[in-house]
Tab-separated table of C-alpha atoms in Angstrom:
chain	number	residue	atom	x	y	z
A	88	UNK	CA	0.000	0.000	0.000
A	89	UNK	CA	2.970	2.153	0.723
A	90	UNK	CA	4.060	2.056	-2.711
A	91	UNK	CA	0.975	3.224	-4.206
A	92	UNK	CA	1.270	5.953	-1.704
A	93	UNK	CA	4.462	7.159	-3.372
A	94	UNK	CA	3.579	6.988	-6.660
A	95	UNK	CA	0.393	9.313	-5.939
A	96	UNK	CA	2.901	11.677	-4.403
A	97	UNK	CA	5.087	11.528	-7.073
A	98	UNK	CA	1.911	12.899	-9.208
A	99	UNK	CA	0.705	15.008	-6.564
A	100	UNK	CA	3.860	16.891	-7.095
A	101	UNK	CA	4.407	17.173	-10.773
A	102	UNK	CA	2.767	20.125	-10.974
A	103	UNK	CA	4.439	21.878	-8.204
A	104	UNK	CA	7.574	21.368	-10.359
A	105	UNK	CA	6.069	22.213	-13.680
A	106	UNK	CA	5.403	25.562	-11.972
A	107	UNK	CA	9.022	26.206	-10.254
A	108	UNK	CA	10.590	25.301	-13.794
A	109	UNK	CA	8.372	28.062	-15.508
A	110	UNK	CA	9.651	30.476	-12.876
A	111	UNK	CA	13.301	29.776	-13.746
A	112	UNK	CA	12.443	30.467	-17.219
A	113	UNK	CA	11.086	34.235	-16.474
A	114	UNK	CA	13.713	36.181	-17.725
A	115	UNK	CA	13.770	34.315	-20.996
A	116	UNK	CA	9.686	33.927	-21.377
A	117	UNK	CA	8.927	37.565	-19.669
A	118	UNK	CA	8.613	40.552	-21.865
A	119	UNK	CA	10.433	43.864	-20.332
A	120	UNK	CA	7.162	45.837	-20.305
A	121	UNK	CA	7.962	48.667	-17.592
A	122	UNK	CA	7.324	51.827	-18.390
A	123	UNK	CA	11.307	53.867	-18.124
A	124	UNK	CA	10.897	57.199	-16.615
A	125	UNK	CA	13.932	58.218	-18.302
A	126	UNK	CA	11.652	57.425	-21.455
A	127	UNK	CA	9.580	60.670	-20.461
A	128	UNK	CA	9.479	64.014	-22.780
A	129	UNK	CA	9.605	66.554	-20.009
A	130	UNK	CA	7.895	69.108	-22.634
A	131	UNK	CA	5.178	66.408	-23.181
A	132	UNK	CA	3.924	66.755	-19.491
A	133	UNK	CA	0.755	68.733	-19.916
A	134	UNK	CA	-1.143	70.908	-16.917
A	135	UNK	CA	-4.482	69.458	-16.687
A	136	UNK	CA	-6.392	71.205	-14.167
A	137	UNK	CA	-5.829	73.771	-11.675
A	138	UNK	CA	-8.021	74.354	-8.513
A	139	UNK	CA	-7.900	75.959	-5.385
A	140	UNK	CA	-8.510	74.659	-1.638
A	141	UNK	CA	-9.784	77.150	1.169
A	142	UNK	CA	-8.084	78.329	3.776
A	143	UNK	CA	-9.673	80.335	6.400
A	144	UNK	CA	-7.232	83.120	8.047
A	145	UNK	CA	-7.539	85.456	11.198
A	146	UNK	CA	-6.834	89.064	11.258
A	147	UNK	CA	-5.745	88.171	14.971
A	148	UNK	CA	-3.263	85.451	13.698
A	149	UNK	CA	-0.910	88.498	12.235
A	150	UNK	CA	1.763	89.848	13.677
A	151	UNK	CA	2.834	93.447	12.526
A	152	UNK	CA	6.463	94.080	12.556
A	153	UNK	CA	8.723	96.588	10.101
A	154	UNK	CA	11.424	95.521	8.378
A	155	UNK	CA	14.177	97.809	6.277
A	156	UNK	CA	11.217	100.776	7.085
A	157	UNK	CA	8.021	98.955	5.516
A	158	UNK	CA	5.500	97.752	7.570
A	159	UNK	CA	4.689	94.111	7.277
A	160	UNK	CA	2.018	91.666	8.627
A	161	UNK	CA	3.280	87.820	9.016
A	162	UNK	CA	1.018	84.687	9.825
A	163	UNK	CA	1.676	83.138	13.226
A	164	UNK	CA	0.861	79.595	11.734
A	165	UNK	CA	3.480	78.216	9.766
A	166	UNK	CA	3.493	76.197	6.449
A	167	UNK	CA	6.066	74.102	6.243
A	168	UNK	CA	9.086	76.150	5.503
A	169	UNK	CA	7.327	78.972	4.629
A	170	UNK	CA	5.211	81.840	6.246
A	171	UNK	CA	2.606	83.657	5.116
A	172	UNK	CA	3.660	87.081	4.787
A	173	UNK	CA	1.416	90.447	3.872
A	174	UNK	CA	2.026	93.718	2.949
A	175	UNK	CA	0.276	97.058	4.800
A	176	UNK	CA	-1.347	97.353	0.945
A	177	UNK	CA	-2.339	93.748	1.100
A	178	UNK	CA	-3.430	93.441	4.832
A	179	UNK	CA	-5.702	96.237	4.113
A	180	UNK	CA	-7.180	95.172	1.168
A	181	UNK	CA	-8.493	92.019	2.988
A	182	UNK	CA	-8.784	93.580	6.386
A	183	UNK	CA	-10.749	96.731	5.137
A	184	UNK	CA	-11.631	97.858	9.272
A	185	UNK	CA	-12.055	96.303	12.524
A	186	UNK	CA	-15.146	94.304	11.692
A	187	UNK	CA	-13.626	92.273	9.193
A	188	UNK	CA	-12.389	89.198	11.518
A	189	UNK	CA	-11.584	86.528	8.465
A	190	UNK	CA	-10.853	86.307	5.182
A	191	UNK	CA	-10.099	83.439	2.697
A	192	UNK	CA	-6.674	82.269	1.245
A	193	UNK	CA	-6.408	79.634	-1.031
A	194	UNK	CA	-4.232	76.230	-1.546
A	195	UNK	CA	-3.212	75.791	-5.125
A	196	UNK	CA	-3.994	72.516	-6.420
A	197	UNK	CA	-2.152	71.858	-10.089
A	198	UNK	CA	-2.702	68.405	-11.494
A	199	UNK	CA	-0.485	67.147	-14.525
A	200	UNK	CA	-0.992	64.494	-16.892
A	201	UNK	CA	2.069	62.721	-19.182
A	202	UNK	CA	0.593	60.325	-21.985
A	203	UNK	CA	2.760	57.906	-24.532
A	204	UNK	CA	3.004	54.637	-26.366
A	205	UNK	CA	5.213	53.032	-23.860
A	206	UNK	CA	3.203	54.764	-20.382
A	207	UNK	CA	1.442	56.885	-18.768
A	208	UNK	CA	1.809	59.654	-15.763
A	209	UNK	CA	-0.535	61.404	-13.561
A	210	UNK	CA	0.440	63.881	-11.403
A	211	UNK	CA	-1.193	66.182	-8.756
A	212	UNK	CA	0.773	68.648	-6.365
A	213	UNK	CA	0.092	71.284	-4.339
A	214	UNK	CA	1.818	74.176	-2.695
A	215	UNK	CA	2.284	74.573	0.704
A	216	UNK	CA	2.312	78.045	0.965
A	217	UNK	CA	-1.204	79.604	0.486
A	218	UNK	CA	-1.849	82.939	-1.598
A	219	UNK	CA	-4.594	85.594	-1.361
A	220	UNK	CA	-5.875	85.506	-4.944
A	221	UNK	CA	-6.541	83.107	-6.921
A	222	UNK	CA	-4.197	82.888	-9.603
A	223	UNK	CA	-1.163	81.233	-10.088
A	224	UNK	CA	2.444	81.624	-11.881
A	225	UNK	CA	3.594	79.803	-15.045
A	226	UNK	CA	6.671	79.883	-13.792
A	227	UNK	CA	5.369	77.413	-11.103
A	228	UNK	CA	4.552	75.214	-14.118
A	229	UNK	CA	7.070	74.743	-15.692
A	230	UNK	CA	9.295	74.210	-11.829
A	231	UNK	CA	7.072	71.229	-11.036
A	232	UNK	CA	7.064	69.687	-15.097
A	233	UNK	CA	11.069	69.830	-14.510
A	234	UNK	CA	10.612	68.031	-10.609
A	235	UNK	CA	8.165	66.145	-11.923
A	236	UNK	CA	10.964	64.396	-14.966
A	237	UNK	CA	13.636	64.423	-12.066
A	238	UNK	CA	11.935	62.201	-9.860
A	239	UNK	CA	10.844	60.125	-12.032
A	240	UNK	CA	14.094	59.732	-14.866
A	241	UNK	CA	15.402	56.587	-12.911
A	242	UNK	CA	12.045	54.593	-12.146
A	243	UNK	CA	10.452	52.000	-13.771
A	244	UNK	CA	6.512	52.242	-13.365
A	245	UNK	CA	3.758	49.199	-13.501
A	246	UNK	CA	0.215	49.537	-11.697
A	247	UNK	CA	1.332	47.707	-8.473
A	248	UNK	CA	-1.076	48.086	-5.684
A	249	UNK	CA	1.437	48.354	-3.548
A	250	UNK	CA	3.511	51.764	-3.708
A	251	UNK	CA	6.879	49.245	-4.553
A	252	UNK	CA	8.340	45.948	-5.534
A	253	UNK	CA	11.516	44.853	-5.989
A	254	UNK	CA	12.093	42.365	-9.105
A	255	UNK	CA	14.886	40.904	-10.517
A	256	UNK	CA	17.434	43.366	-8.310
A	257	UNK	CA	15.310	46.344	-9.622
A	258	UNK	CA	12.659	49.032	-7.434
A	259	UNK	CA	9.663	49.266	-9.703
A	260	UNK	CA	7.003	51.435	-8.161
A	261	UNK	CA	3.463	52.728	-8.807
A	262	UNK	CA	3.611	55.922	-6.698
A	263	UNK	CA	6.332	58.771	-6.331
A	264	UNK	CA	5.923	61.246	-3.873
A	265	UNK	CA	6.635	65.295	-4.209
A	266	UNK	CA	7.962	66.452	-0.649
A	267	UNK	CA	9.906	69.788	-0.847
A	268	UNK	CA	9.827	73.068	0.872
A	269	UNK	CA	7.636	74.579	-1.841
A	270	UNK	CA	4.723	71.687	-2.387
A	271	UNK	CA	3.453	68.509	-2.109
A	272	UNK	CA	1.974	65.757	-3.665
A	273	UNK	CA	1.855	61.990	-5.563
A	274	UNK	CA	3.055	60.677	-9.015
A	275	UNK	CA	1.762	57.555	-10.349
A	276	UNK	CA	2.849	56.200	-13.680
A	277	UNK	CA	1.848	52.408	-15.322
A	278	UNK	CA	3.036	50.808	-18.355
A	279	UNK	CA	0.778	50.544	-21.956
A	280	UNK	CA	3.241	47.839	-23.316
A	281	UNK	CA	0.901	44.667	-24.622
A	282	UNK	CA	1.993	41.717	-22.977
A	283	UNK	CA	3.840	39.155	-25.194
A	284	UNK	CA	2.922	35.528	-25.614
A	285	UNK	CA	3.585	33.737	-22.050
A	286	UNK	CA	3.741	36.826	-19.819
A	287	UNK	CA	0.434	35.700	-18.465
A	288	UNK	CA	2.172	32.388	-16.680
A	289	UNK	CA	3.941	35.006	-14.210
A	290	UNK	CA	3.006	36.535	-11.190
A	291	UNK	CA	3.216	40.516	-12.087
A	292	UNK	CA	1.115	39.844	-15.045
A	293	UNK	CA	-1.462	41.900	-12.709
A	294	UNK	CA	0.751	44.643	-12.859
A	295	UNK	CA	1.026	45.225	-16.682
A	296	UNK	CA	-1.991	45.767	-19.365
A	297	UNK	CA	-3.817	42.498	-20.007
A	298	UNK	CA	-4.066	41.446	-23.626
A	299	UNK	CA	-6.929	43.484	-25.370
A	300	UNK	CA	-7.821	40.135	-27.497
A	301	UNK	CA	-8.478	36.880	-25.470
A	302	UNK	CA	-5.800	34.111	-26.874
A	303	UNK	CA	-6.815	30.603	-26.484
A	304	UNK	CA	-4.389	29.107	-23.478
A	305	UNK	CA	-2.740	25.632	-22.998
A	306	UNK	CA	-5.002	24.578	-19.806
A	307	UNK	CA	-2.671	22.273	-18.373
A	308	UNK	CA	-0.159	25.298	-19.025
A	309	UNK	CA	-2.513	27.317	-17.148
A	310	UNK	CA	-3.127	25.119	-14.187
A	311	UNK	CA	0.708	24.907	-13.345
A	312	UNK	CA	0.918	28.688	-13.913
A	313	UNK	CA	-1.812	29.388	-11.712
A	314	UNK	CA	-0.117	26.912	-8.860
A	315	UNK	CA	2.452	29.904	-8.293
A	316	UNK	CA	1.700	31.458	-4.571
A	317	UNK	CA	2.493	35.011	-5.546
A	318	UNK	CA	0.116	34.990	-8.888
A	319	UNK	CA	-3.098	36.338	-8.749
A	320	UNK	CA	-5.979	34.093	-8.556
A	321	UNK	CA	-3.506	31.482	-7.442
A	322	UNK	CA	-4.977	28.217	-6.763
A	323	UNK	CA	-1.722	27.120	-4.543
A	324	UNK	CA	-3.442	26.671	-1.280
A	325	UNK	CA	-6.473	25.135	-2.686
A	326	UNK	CA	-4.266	22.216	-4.324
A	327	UNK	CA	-2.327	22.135	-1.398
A	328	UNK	CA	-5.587	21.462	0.412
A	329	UNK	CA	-5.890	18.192	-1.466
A	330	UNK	CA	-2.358	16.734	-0.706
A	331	UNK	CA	-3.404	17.885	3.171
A	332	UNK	CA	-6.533	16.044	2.669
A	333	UNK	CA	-4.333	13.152	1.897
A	334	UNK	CA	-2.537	13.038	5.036
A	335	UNK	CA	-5.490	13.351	6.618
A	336	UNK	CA	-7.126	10.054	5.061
A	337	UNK	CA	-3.816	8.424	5.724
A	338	UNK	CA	-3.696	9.785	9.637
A	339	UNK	CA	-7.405	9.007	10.022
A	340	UNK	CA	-7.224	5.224	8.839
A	341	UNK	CA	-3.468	4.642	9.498
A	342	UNK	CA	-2.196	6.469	11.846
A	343	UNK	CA	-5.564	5.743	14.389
A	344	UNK	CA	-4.217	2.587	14.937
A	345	UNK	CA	-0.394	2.882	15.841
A	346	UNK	CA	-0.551	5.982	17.434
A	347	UNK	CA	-1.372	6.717	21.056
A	348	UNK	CA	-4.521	9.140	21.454
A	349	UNK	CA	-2.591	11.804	22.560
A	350	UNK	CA	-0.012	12.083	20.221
A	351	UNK	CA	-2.692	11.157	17.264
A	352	UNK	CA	-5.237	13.955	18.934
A	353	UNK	CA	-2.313	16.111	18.670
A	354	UNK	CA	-1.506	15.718	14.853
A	355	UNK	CA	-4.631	15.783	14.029
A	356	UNK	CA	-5.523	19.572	15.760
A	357	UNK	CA	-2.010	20.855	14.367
A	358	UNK	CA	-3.564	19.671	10.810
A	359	UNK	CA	-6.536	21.575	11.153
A	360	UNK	CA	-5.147	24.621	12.352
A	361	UNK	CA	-2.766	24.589	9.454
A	362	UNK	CA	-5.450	24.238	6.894
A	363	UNK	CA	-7.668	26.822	8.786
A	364	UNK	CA	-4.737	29.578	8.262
A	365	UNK	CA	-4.540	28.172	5.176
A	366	UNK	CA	-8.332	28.729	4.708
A	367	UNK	CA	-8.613	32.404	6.005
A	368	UNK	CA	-5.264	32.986	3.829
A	369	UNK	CA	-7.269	32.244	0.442
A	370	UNK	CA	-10.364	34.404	2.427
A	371	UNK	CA	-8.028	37.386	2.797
A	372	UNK	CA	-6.415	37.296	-0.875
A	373	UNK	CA	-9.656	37.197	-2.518
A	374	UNK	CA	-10.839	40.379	-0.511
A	375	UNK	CA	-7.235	41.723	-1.321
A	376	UNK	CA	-7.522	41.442	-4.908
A	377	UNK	CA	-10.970	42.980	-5.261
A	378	UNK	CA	-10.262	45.794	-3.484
A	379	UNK	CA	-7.001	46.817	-4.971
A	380	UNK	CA	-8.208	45.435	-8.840
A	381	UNK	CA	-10.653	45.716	-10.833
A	382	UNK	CA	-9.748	43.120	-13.534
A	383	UNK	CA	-11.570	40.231	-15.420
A	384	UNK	CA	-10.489	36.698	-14.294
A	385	UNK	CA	-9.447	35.027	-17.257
A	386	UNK	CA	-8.932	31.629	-15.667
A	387	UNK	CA	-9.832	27.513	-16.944
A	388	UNK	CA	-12.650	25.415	-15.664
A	389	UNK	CA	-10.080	22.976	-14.208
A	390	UNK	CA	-8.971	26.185	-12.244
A	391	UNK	CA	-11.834	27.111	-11.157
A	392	UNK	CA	-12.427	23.110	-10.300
A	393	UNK	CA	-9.351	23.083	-8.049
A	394	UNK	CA	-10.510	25.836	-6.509
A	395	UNK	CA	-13.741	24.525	-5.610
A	396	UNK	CA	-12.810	21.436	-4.396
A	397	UNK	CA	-9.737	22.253	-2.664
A	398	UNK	CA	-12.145	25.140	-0.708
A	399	UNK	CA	-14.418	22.312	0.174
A	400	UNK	CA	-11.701	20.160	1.493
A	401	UNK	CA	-10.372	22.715	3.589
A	402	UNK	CA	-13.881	23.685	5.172
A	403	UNK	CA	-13.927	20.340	6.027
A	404	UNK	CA	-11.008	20.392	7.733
A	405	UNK	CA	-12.218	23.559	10.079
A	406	UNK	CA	-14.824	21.046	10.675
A	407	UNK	CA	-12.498	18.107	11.874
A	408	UNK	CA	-10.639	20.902	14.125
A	409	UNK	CA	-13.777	21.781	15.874
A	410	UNK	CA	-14.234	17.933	16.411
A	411	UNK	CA	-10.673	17.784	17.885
A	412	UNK	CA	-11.453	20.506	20.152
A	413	UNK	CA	-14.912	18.963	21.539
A	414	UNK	CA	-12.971	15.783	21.659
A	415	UNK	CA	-10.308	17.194	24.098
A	416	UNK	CA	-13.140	18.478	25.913
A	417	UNK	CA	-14.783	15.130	26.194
């Protein structure tokens, strides 16, 4: 019986090698589809919008003071590096007389867009400093369009859901962040480049453009491809739930009889606690992928199958741990 035991294993585990030999054959099966921000055309970065967030300021917040013989009125609260700072003209203007308690200043708000074959960039920033009117300088433009190309020249952008990954010895990132004395703000860049024949079979395929036309896929291809942990929509911990299964059947029939009740009670609850992590673990990457994607599954029957059963077996196996624990009890 042993042998037959072995030679299921043996199958069992085909699969599970299949899948490591397609991940040693990434870097020759994997198109290079990151999007290179030295690739960017700083004059191609194009203002999109420009808006303007309320502040409200108090005339009892200033502090008068002269400097080089002209009277000026500076903002107690800070903004970063910079303060607030009016002239008598300009306190006037807004502060007309004694009744006039408040007035409003405004955030600017510029948002930037950078479009191309290879990728795209979105950009928003805004400055720290608040002004008066609203208006603002084109000279601001074209400052952020030139921070914007320098913080981005040596990245490598895909739509990661996370802000970065590191693959193959390289940082590729979704998000860059603006933090200077002047402004703040977020970058985010992913790559257009259509995916080439097998870049489905690896686990960023999530972060790159799907293919626009649905190719016809090798399902047994599939099913080892989809056995990798870190691919979305793996099915790794539902086909590991049938080789647990298996030990189970063995410890249940087996085991039962040449094992003291103690030590056998024992195996059998650190079993079921295994495949209950395991359980909440394919619970917590389904709820992780829907919130963070909104993609089509493109995925086989016998995937979906594996699933399925594999979900089944492992509910079952919460089951048998509750049993272990009423046991004990009884």
């Amino acid at each position: 019986m042993i042998k037959y035991y072995i030679v299921i294993g043996i199958i069992y585990m085909i699969p599970y090698m299949v899948m490591i030999g397609i991940s040693c054959l990434k870097d020759k099966l994997e198109t290079d589809r990151n999007f290179y921000g030295k690739d960017i055309n700083p004059k191609e970065i194009k203002l999109i919008n420009v808006s303007y967030e309320k502040l409200k300021i108090e005339r009892k917040k200033f502090e008068k003071c002269t400097e080089m013989g002209q009277i000026k009125y500076i903002y107690t609260q800070n903004f970063g590096y910079e303060q607030l700072i009016l002239s008598e003209e300009e306190y006037n203007k807004y502060f007309p007389d004694m009744f006039v308690d408040t007035a409003i200043a405004y955030f600017i708000i510029y948002k930037f867009a950078y479009d191309s074959p290879k990728g795209m960039l979105e950009a928003e920033t805004k400055l720290i400093k608040p002004t008066m009117e609203k208006k603002y300088e084109e000279d601001d433009v074209k400052e952020v369009k030139g921070l914007i190309y320098e913080l981005c020249k040596n990245k490598l952008f895909a739509d990661l859901y996370r802000s970065e990954s590191y693959y193959n010895g390289r940082t590729i990132t979704h998000r860059v962040y603006i933090n200077t004395k002047k402004r703040e703000g977020t970058i985010t860049g992913k790559s257009k480049i259509k995916p080439g024949r097998y870049d489905w079979m690896f686990s960023d395929s999530s972060w790159y453009p799907l293919e626009t036309k649905k190719k016809k896929r090798n399902k047994f291809l599939a099913f080892f491809a989809y056995l990798n942990p870190n691919k979305t929509d793996t099915i790794f911990h539902a086909y590991i739930a049938l080789g647990i299964y298996g030990i189970y059947f063995i410890a249940w029939y087996k085991l039962s009889k040449i094992m003291s009740n103690g030590y056998y009670t024992l195996l059998h609850i650190v079993l079921s606690l295994f495949m209950l992590g395991n359980f909440i673990n394919v619970i917590y990457e389904k709820n992780d992928y829907e919130y963070y994607k909104n993609t089509k599954k493109e995925i086989s029957k016998i995937h979906k199958l594996c699933i399925k059963v594999g979900n089944i077996m492992q509910m079952i196996c919460v089951i048998l741990f509750l049993y272990s624990i009423w046991c004990i009890g009884h």
